[in-house]
Amino acid sequence: RGYRRDRRPVALNFAYLAAIFKELGHTVEYALDRAVAGADLYIFNPALLTLDLEHQAMQEILAKRPTARILITGPVAFSMPEAFSDLDVKVVRGEAEMLFWKLDEVLASEDQVVSVGSVKDLDSLPWPDWSMFNYRTFRMKYDFWKFPTALVQLSRGCTFTCNYCPYIMVENKTRFRDPESVVEEIRYGAEHYGFRSFKFRDPLFGLDRKRSLELADRISKLPFKIQFSIESRIDLMREETLIRLRGAGLTSITVGIETPNEETLRRYKRAPIKDDRQQDFVRFCRDLGIRTVAGFMIGFPEDTEASILGVLAYARRVNPTYANFNIVTPYPGTPFYAEVKDAIEETDFSRY
């Protein structure tokens, strides 16, 4: 029931792009399932499942407004630029927020595919602008009980090498923000938009422990209480770190357990964590009043009915507050996709 009533925030990079284009002097409008008539510039962030629909929408825009410019960003643009070779569009490979500095360069390029790299100084970006989204309805009930909810980041990128993960396609390292700037963004979000909970979208929150503890201390000094959640690895979260974060308002942690089969994890370059440590972690979080959301994966090429049932049994033993079960999906551009692509029978991404 909680999941059905969730109204998740729009992707954080959309709010960043809204702020960026406003600062560049543009009027910005967000369109979810329709193309806004009369715009000079359209930016698409296509998903695999809706790639055919978004491709069709681009064709319709260009037919009705031949002078309009279209930019395509995101993981699909990075890994599958050839999917748009039949359209008069620009494919932006890299982080879309780089358009803050490189918009004119991208539009002027004679190449269809333009590499822009990634943002080196995350604090040089304007704070996300949520004003054009229906932000008052944003809520994530498995993480929080105070709403509305915003998204925020202390860091970007991941240093691990799981070969099925699209996180590391653009850059396989981590960049950090200044905790003071992050807390000021939280303060602004609470005071200006009324946000009462914040989900950190760092793939590896806690990789820089000192920075994470400074963040907790600064959140604790705010003149109001907030709730926040994080995503991390169990081996990055010491007990004393969890205690400090809980004191600052941490309510939920999402961790990837994937499978109890260490051989499978190593096969796909995922660093395993001992079973007893995972169970101790969940137990300690429960004692502190922190919810745990554990992600599990089924459908690796080596999986059998018995191994999948073993994942389900292990999830019961670990006993997180919530368990997410995801089917292993080869994402174009990842080493895993290259490894298994000849065995993929369904090539229609709308049914992927």
Short mmCIF file of C-alpha atoms in Angstrom, two decimals:
data_model
loop_
_atom_site.label_atom_id
_atom_site.label_comp_id
_atom_site.label_asym_id
_atom_site.label_seq_id
_atom_site.Cartn_x
_atom_site.Cartn_y
_atom_site.Cartn_z
CA ARG A 1 0.00 0.00 0.00
CA GLY A 2 2.82 2.38 0.86
CA TYR A 3 4.43 1.95 -2.55
CA ARG A 4 1.14 2.58 -4.38
CA ARG A 5 0.69 5.85 -2.54
CA ASP A 6 4.21 7.08 -3.25
CA ARG A 7 4.66 10.06 -5.55
CA ARG A 8 8.36 9.98 -6.19
CA PRO A 9 10.26 13.17 -6.99
CA VAL A 10 11.26 13.74 -10.58
CA ALA A 11 14.86 12.86 -11.39
CA LEU A 12 17.35 15.18 -9.70
CA ASN A 13 19.06 16.08 -12.97
CA PHE A 14 15.75 17.49 -14.27
CA ALA A 15 15.65 19.95 -11.37
CA TYR A 16 19.30 20.82 -12.02
CA LEU A 17 18.57 21.42 -15.72
CA ALA A 18 15.59 23.62 -14.82
CA ALA A 19 17.87 25.79 -12.67
CA ILE A 20 20.62 25.82 -15.29
CA PHE A 21 18.45 26.93 -18.20
CA LYS A 22 16.69 29.55 -16.10
CA GLU A 23 20.08 30.95 -15.12
CA LEU A 24 21.05 30.98 -18.80
CA GLY A 25 18.02 33.17 -19.45
CA HIS A 26 15.57 30.66 -20.88
CA THR A 27 11.91 30.08 -20.08
CA VAL A 28 11.64 26.46 -18.97
CA GLU A 29 8.69 24.09 -19.02
CA TYR A 30 8.55 20.45 -17.92
CA ALA A 31 6.62 18.03 -20.13
CA LEU A 32 6.05 14.46 -19.02
CA ASP A 33 4.00 12.83 -21.78
CA ARG A 34 3.48 15.56 -24.34
CA ALA A 35 5.65 17.84 -26.45
CA VAL A 36 5.22 21.53 -25.64
CA ALA A 37 4.28 23.43 -28.79
CA GLY A 38 6.38 26.37 -29.87
CA ALA A 39 9.59 25.71 -27.94
CA ASP A 40 12.94 26.54 -29.52
CA LEU A 41 14.87 23.83 -27.70
CA TYR A 42 13.74 20.41 -26.49
CA ILE A 43 15.77 18.20 -24.16
CA PHE A 44 15.00 14.49 -23.94
CA ASN A 45 16.29 12.06 -21.35
CA PRO A 46 14.96 8.80 -22.87
CA ALA A 47 14.52 5.53 -21.02
CA LEU A 48 14.99 2.12 -22.60
CA LEU A 49 11.36 1.11 -22.06
CA THR A 50 10.01 4.23 -23.77
CA LEU A 51 12.73 4.74 -26.35
CA ASP A 52 10.43 4.04 -29.31
CA LEU A 53 7.79 6.47 -28.01
CA GLU A 54 10.33 9.22 -27.41
CA HIS A 55 11.90 8.65 -30.83
CA GLN A 56 8.45 9.08 -32.34
CA ALA A 57 7.88 12.27 -30.32
CA MET A 58 11.13 13.72 -31.67
CA GLN A 59 10.05 12.93 -35.23
CA GLU A 60 6.74 14.69 -34.64
CA ILE A 61 8.43 17.77 -33.19
CA LEU A 62 10.80 18.08 -36.14
CA ALA A 63 7.96 17.61 -38.62
CA LYS A 64 5.88 20.37 -37.04
CA ARG A 65 8.76 22.70 -36.14
CA PRO A 66 11.78 22.07 -38.41
CA THR A 67 13.80 24.91 -36.84
CA ALA A 68 13.53 23.51 -33.33
CA ARG A 69 16.68 22.05 -31.76
CA ILE A 70 16.61 18.76 -29.88
CA LEU A 71 19.23 17.58 -27.39
CA ILE A 72 19.29 14.02 -26.09
CA THR A 73 20.91 13.31 -22.73
CA GLY A 74 21.20 10.53 -20.18
CA PRO A 75 22.42 6.91 -20.08
CA VAL A 76 20.64 5.90 -23.29
CA ALA A 77 22.24 8.81 -25.16
CA PHE A 78 25.63 7.85 -23.76
CA SER A 79 25.44 4.14 -24.54
CA MET A 80 23.27 4.10 -27.69
CA PRO A 81 23.90 7.26 -29.75
CA GLU A 82 23.30 5.28 -32.92
CA ALA A 83 19.61 4.96 -31.95
CA PHE A 84 19.14 8.59 -33.03
CA SER A 85 21.28 8.62 -36.18
CA ASP A 86 18.20 9.03 -38.40
CA LEU A 87 17.11 12.25 -36.66
CA ASP A 88 18.34 15.84 -36.91
CA VAL A 89 19.25 15.99 -33.22
CA LYS A 90 22.30 16.41 -31.00
CA VAL A 91 23.29 13.55 -28.73
CA VAL A 92 25.00 14.81 -25.57
CA ARG A 93 27.41 12.18 -24.18
CA GLY A 94 28.26 12.94 -20.57
CA GLU A 95 26.49 14.70 -17.75
CA ALA A 96 23.61 16.87 -18.94
CA GLU A 97 24.48 19.57 -16.40
CA MET A 98 27.61 20.31 -18.45
CA LEU A 99 25.25 22.23 -20.74
CA PHE A 100 25.55 25.02 -18.17
CA TRP A 101 28.94 25.74 -19.74
CA LYS A 102 28.77 23.98 -23.11
CA LEU A 103 25.31 24.66 -24.53
CA ASP A 104 26.54 26.96 -27.29
CA GLU A 105 29.38 24.59 -28.15
CA VAL A 106 26.99 21.64 -28.45
CA LEU A 107 24.50 23.55 -30.60
CA ALA A 108 27.27 24.84 -32.89
CA SER A 109 29.01 21.50 -33.34
CA GLU A 110 28.92 19.90 -36.77
CA ASP A 111 28.94 16.46 -35.15
CA GLN A 112 25.71 14.77 -34.15
CA VAL A 113 27.29 13.17 -31.09
CA VAL A 114 29.04 15.63 -28.80
CA SER A 115 31.01 14.53 -25.72
CA VAL A 116 30.82 17.03 -22.85
CA GLY A 117 32.43 15.11 -19.97
CA SER A 118 31.33 15.44 -16.35
CA VAL A 119 31.04 18.24 -13.82
CA LYS A 120 34.31 18.48 -11.89
CA ASP A 121 33.13 20.94 -9.23
CA LEU A 122 29.62 19.94 -8.19
CA ASP A 123 29.26 23.03 -6.02
CA SER A 124 29.62 25.22 -9.13
CA LEU A 125 26.14 24.13 -10.23
CA PRO A 126 23.10 26.18 -9.25
CA TRP A 127 20.87 24.48 -6.70
CA PRO A 128 18.07 22.37 -8.19
CA ASP A 129 14.91 24.30 -9.09
CA TRP A 130 11.78 22.35 -8.07
CA SER A 131 9.29 25.14 -8.73
CA MET A 132 7.92 23.83 -12.05
CA PHE A 133 7.27 20.35 -10.68
CA ASN A 134 4.37 19.31 -8.47
CA TYR A 135 6.82 19.08 -5.58
CA ARG A 136 4.26 19.36 -2.79
CA THR A 137 3.10 15.83 -3.65
CA PHE A 138 6.57 14.23 -3.54
CA ARG A 139 6.66 11.45 -0.97
CA MET A 140 8.56 8.19 -0.43
CA LYS A 141 6.78 6.33 2.32
CA TYR A 142 9.21 3.45 2.66
CA ASP A 143 11.91 5.95 3.67
CA PHE A 144 10.00 8.65 5.54
CA TRP A 145 6.86 9.69 7.36
CA LYS A 146 7.31 13.45 6.90
CA PHE A 147 6.66 15.06 3.52
CA PRO A 148 7.17 16.45 0.91
CA THR A 149 10.45 14.78 -0.09
CA ALA A 150 13.31 16.23 -2.15
CA LEU A 151 16.40 14.66 -3.70
CA VAL A 152 19.92 15.85 -2.89
CA GLN A 153 23.53 14.73 -3.35
CA LEU A 154 26.73 14.89 -1.34
CA SER A 155 28.64 13.02 -4.05
CA ARG A 156 28.40 11.55 -7.54
CA GLY A 157 29.94 8.51 -9.12
CA CYS A 158 31.09 5.11 -7.94
CA THR A 159 34.57 3.62 -7.59
CA PHE A 160 33.44 0.00 -7.72
CA THR A 161 33.37 -2.11 -10.88
CA CYS A 162 30.14 -4.16 -10.86
CA ASN A 163 29.96 -4.98 -14.55
CA TYR A 164 26.15 -4.86 -14.80
CA CYS A 165 25.81 -1.35 -13.35
CA PRO A 166 25.18 1.68 -15.64
CA TYR A 167 26.28 4.10 -12.87
CA ILE A 168 29.92 3.74 -13.90
CA MET A 169 29.51 4.16 -17.66
CA VAL A 170 30.21 7.90 -17.68
CA GLU A 171 32.88 7.97 -15.00
CA ASN A 172 34.30 5.36 -12.62
CA LYS A 173 35.29 7.68 -9.79
CA THR A 174 33.59 9.73 -7.08
CA ARG A 175 33.31 13.51 -6.83
CA PHE A 176 32.25 15.26 -3.65
CA ARG A 177 30.44 18.41 -2.61
CA ASP A 178 31.20 20.65 0.34
CA PRO A 179 28.93 19.53 3.25
CA GLU A 180 28.29 23.18 4.13
CA SER A 181 26.88 23.84 0.66
CA VAL A 182 24.72 20.71 0.82
CA VAL A 183 23.24 21.71 4.18
CA GLU A 184 22.56 25.23 2.91
CA GLU A 185 20.71 23.66 -0.03
CA ILE A 186 18.70 21.57 2.45
CA ARG A 187 17.95 24.68 4.51
CA TYR A 188 16.75 26.50 1.38
CA GLY A 189 14.65 23.51 0.31
CA ALA A 190 12.96 23.33 3.71
CA GLU A 191 12.33 27.06 3.99
CA HIS A 192 11.46 27.85 0.35
CA TYR A 193 9.64 24.69 -0.78
CA GLY A 194 8.59 23.21 2.56
CA PHE A 195 10.55 19.95 2.12
CA ARG A 196 10.64 17.89 5.32
CA SER A 197 12.57 14.87 4.07
CA PHE A 198 15.56 14.47 1.76
CA LYS A 199 16.75 11.38 -0.09
CA PHE A 200 20.48 11.41 -0.85
CA ARG A 201 21.08 10.04 -4.34
CA ASP A 202 24.76 9.23 -3.81
CA PRO A 203 25.56 5.70 -5.03
CA LEU A 204 28.17 5.39 -2.25
CA PHE A 205 27.18 7.63 0.62
CA GLY A 206 29.85 7.39 3.32
CA LEU A 207 32.80 6.71 1.03
CA ASP A 208 34.38 9.82 2.57
CA ARG A 209 33.57 9.20 6.23
CA LYS A 210 34.91 12.53 7.49
CA ARG A 211 32.74 14.43 5.02
CA SER A 212 29.68 12.37 5.96
CA LEU A 213 30.16 13.07 9.67
CA GLU A 214 30.59 16.78 9.01
CA LEU A 215 27.33 16.69 7.07
CA ALA A 216 25.58 14.99 10.01
CA ASP A 217 26.92 17.60 12.45
CA ARG A 218 25.78 20.47 10.23
CA ILE A 219 22.30 18.96 9.73
CA SER A 220 22.02 18.58 13.51
CA LYS A 221 22.63 22.32 13.90
CA LEU A 222 19.77 23.36 11.63
CA PRO A 223 17.04 25.27 13.50
CA PHE A 224 14.50 22.62 12.45
CA LYS A 225 14.39 18.82 12.21
CA ILE A 226 14.47 16.96 8.91
CA GLN A 227 14.45 13.32 7.90
CA PHE A 228 16.92 11.94 5.37
CA SER A 229 17.82 8.63 3.77
CA ILE A 230 20.97 7.34 2.08
CA GLU A 231 22.22 4.62 -0.27
CA SER A 232 25.47 2.91 0.61
CA ARG A 233 27.42 -0.30 1.13
CA ILE A 234 27.26 -2.07 4.46
CA ASP A 235 31.06 -2.06 4.80
CA LEU A 236 31.13 1.74 4.58
CA MET A 237 28.80 2.24 7.55
CA ARG A 238 30.55 1.86 10.91
CA GLU A 239 28.36 1.67 14.00
CA GLU A 240 29.57 5.05 15.30
CA THR A 241 28.78 6.58 11.88
CA LEU A 242 25.26 5.18 11.96
CA ILE A 243 24.73 6.57 15.46
CA ARG A 244 25.82 10.06 14.37
CA LEU A 245 23.69 9.95 11.23
CA ARG A 246 20.66 8.69 13.15
CA GLY A 247 21.04 11.55 15.60
CA ALA A 248 20.93 14.01 12.69
CA GLY A 249 17.72 12.55 11.25
CA LEU A 250 18.63 9.43 9.26
CA THR A 251 15.53 7.26 8.88
CA SER A 252 16.39 4.76 6.13
CA ILE A 253 19.36 3.14 4.37
CA THR A 254 19.24 1.38 1.01
CA VAL A 255 21.92 -1.26 0.46
CA GLY A 256 22.57 -3.72 -2.34
CA ILE A 257 22.96 -7.31 -1.16
CA GLU A 258 22.14 -8.77 -4.61
CA THR A 259 22.74 -12.48 -3.88
CA PRO A 260 24.26 -14.61 -1.09
CA ASN A 261 26.33 -16.46 -3.71
CA GLU A 262 29.83 -14.98 -3.37
CA GLU A 263 31.04 -16.77 -6.50
CA THR A 264 28.34 -15.05 -8.55
CA LEU A 265 29.20 -11.66 -7.06
CA ARG A 266 32.90 -12.07 -7.86
CA ARG A 267 32.04 -13.30 -11.35
CA TYR A 268 30.40 -9.95 -12.06
CA LYS A 269 32.99 -7.89 -10.14
CA ARG A 270 30.81 -7.12 -7.14
CA ALA A 271 32.76 -7.05 -3.86
CA PRO A 272 30.96 -9.49 -1.50
CA ILE A 273 30.21 -8.87 2.19
CA LYS A 274 30.07 -11.67 4.74
CA ASP A 275 26.61 -13.01 5.63
CA ASP A 276 26.94 -12.40 9.37
CA ARG A 277 27.96 -8.79 8.79
CA GLN A 278 24.87 -8.16 6.69
CA GLN A 279 22.58 -9.60 9.35
CA ASP A 280 24.36 -7.71 12.13
CA PHE A 281 24.05 -4.49 10.15
CA VAL A 282 20.29 -4.87 9.67
CA ARG A 283 19.85 -5.77 13.34
CA PHE A 284 21.89 -2.78 14.51
CA CYS A 285 19.93 -0.41 12.26
CA ARG A 286 16.66 -1.79 13.57
CA ASP A 287 17.81 -1.20 17.15
CA LEU A 288 18.62 2.42 16.23
CA GLY A 289 15.25 2.92 14.56
CA ILE A 290 16.70 3.07 11.04
CA ARG A 291 14.76 1.31 8.29
CA THR A 292 16.73 -0.88 5.88
CA VAL A 293 15.85 -1.33 2.21
CA ALA A 294 17.83 -4.25 0.78
CA GLY A 295 18.13 -4.88 -2.95
CA PHE A 296 18.38 -8.43 -4.28
CA MET A 297 18.97 -9.60 -7.86
CA ILE A 298 17.72 -12.75 -9.56
CA GLY A 299 18.24 -13.98 -13.11
CA PHE A 300 22.02 -14.10 -13.47
CA PRO A 301 22.98 -16.43 -16.32
CA GLU A 302 24.11 -19.04 -13.79
CA ASP A 303 20.90 -18.88 -11.75
CA THR A 304 18.67 -21.90 -11.34
CA GLU A 305 15.33 -22.33 -9.63
CA ALA A 306 17.19 -23.51 -6.54
CA SER A 307 19.56 -20.53 -6.47
CA ILE A 308 16.68 -18.07 -6.87
CA LEU A 309 14.81 -19.71 -4.02
CA GLY A 310 18.05 -19.43 -2.07
CA VAL A 311 18.02 -15.64 -2.59
CA LEU A 312 14.47 -15.48 -1.24
CA ALA A 313 15.41 -17.59 1.77
CA TYR A 314 18.46 -15.44 2.45
CA ALA A 315 16.33 -12.26 2.30
CA ARG A 316 14.15 -13.73 5.04
CA ARG A 317 17.20 -14.48 7.18
CA VAL A 318 18.66 -10.99 6.75
CA ASN A 319 15.18 -9.62 7.46
CA PRO A 320 15.44 -6.00 6.26
CA THR A 321 12.52 -3.62 6.72
CA TYR A 322 11.90 -3.82 2.97
CA ALA A 323 13.32 -6.13 0.32
CA ASN A 324 13.46 -5.21 -3.38
CA PHE A 325 13.82 -8.06 -5.87
CA ASN A 326 15.09 -7.04 -9.29
CA ILE A 327 15.59 -9.10 -12.42
CA VAL A 328 19.12 -8.86 -13.79
CA THR A 329 18.83 -6.73 -16.93
CA PRO A 330 21.72 -6.29 -19.40
CA TYR A 331 21.97 -2.50 -19.88
CA PRO A 332 23.49 -1.41 -23.20
CA GLY A 333 26.94 0.05 -22.68
CA THR A 334 27.86 -2.10 -19.68
CA PRO A 335 30.42 -4.93 -19.84
CA PHE A 336 27.66 -7.33 -18.77
CA TYR A 337 25.60 -6.41 -21.83
CA ALA A 338 28.57 -7.00 -24.12
CA GLU A 339 29.15 -10.36 -22.44
CA VAL A 340 25.60 -11.71 -22.86
CA LYS A 341 24.22 -9.80 -25.86
CA ASP A 342 24.33 -12.84 -28.14
CA ALA A 343 22.02 -14.66 -25.73
CA ILE A 344 19.44 -11.86 -25.54
CA GLU A 345 16.28 -12.98 -27.36
CA GLU A 346 14.13 -9.87 -26.85
CA THR A 347 15.50 -6.84 -28.65
CA ASP A 348 12.36 -4.73 -28.35
CA PHE A 349 13.27 -2.41 -25.47
CA SER A 350 9.61 -1.63 -24.79
CA ARG A 351 9.36 -5.23 -23.58
CA TYR A 352 12.78 -5.35 -21.96
#
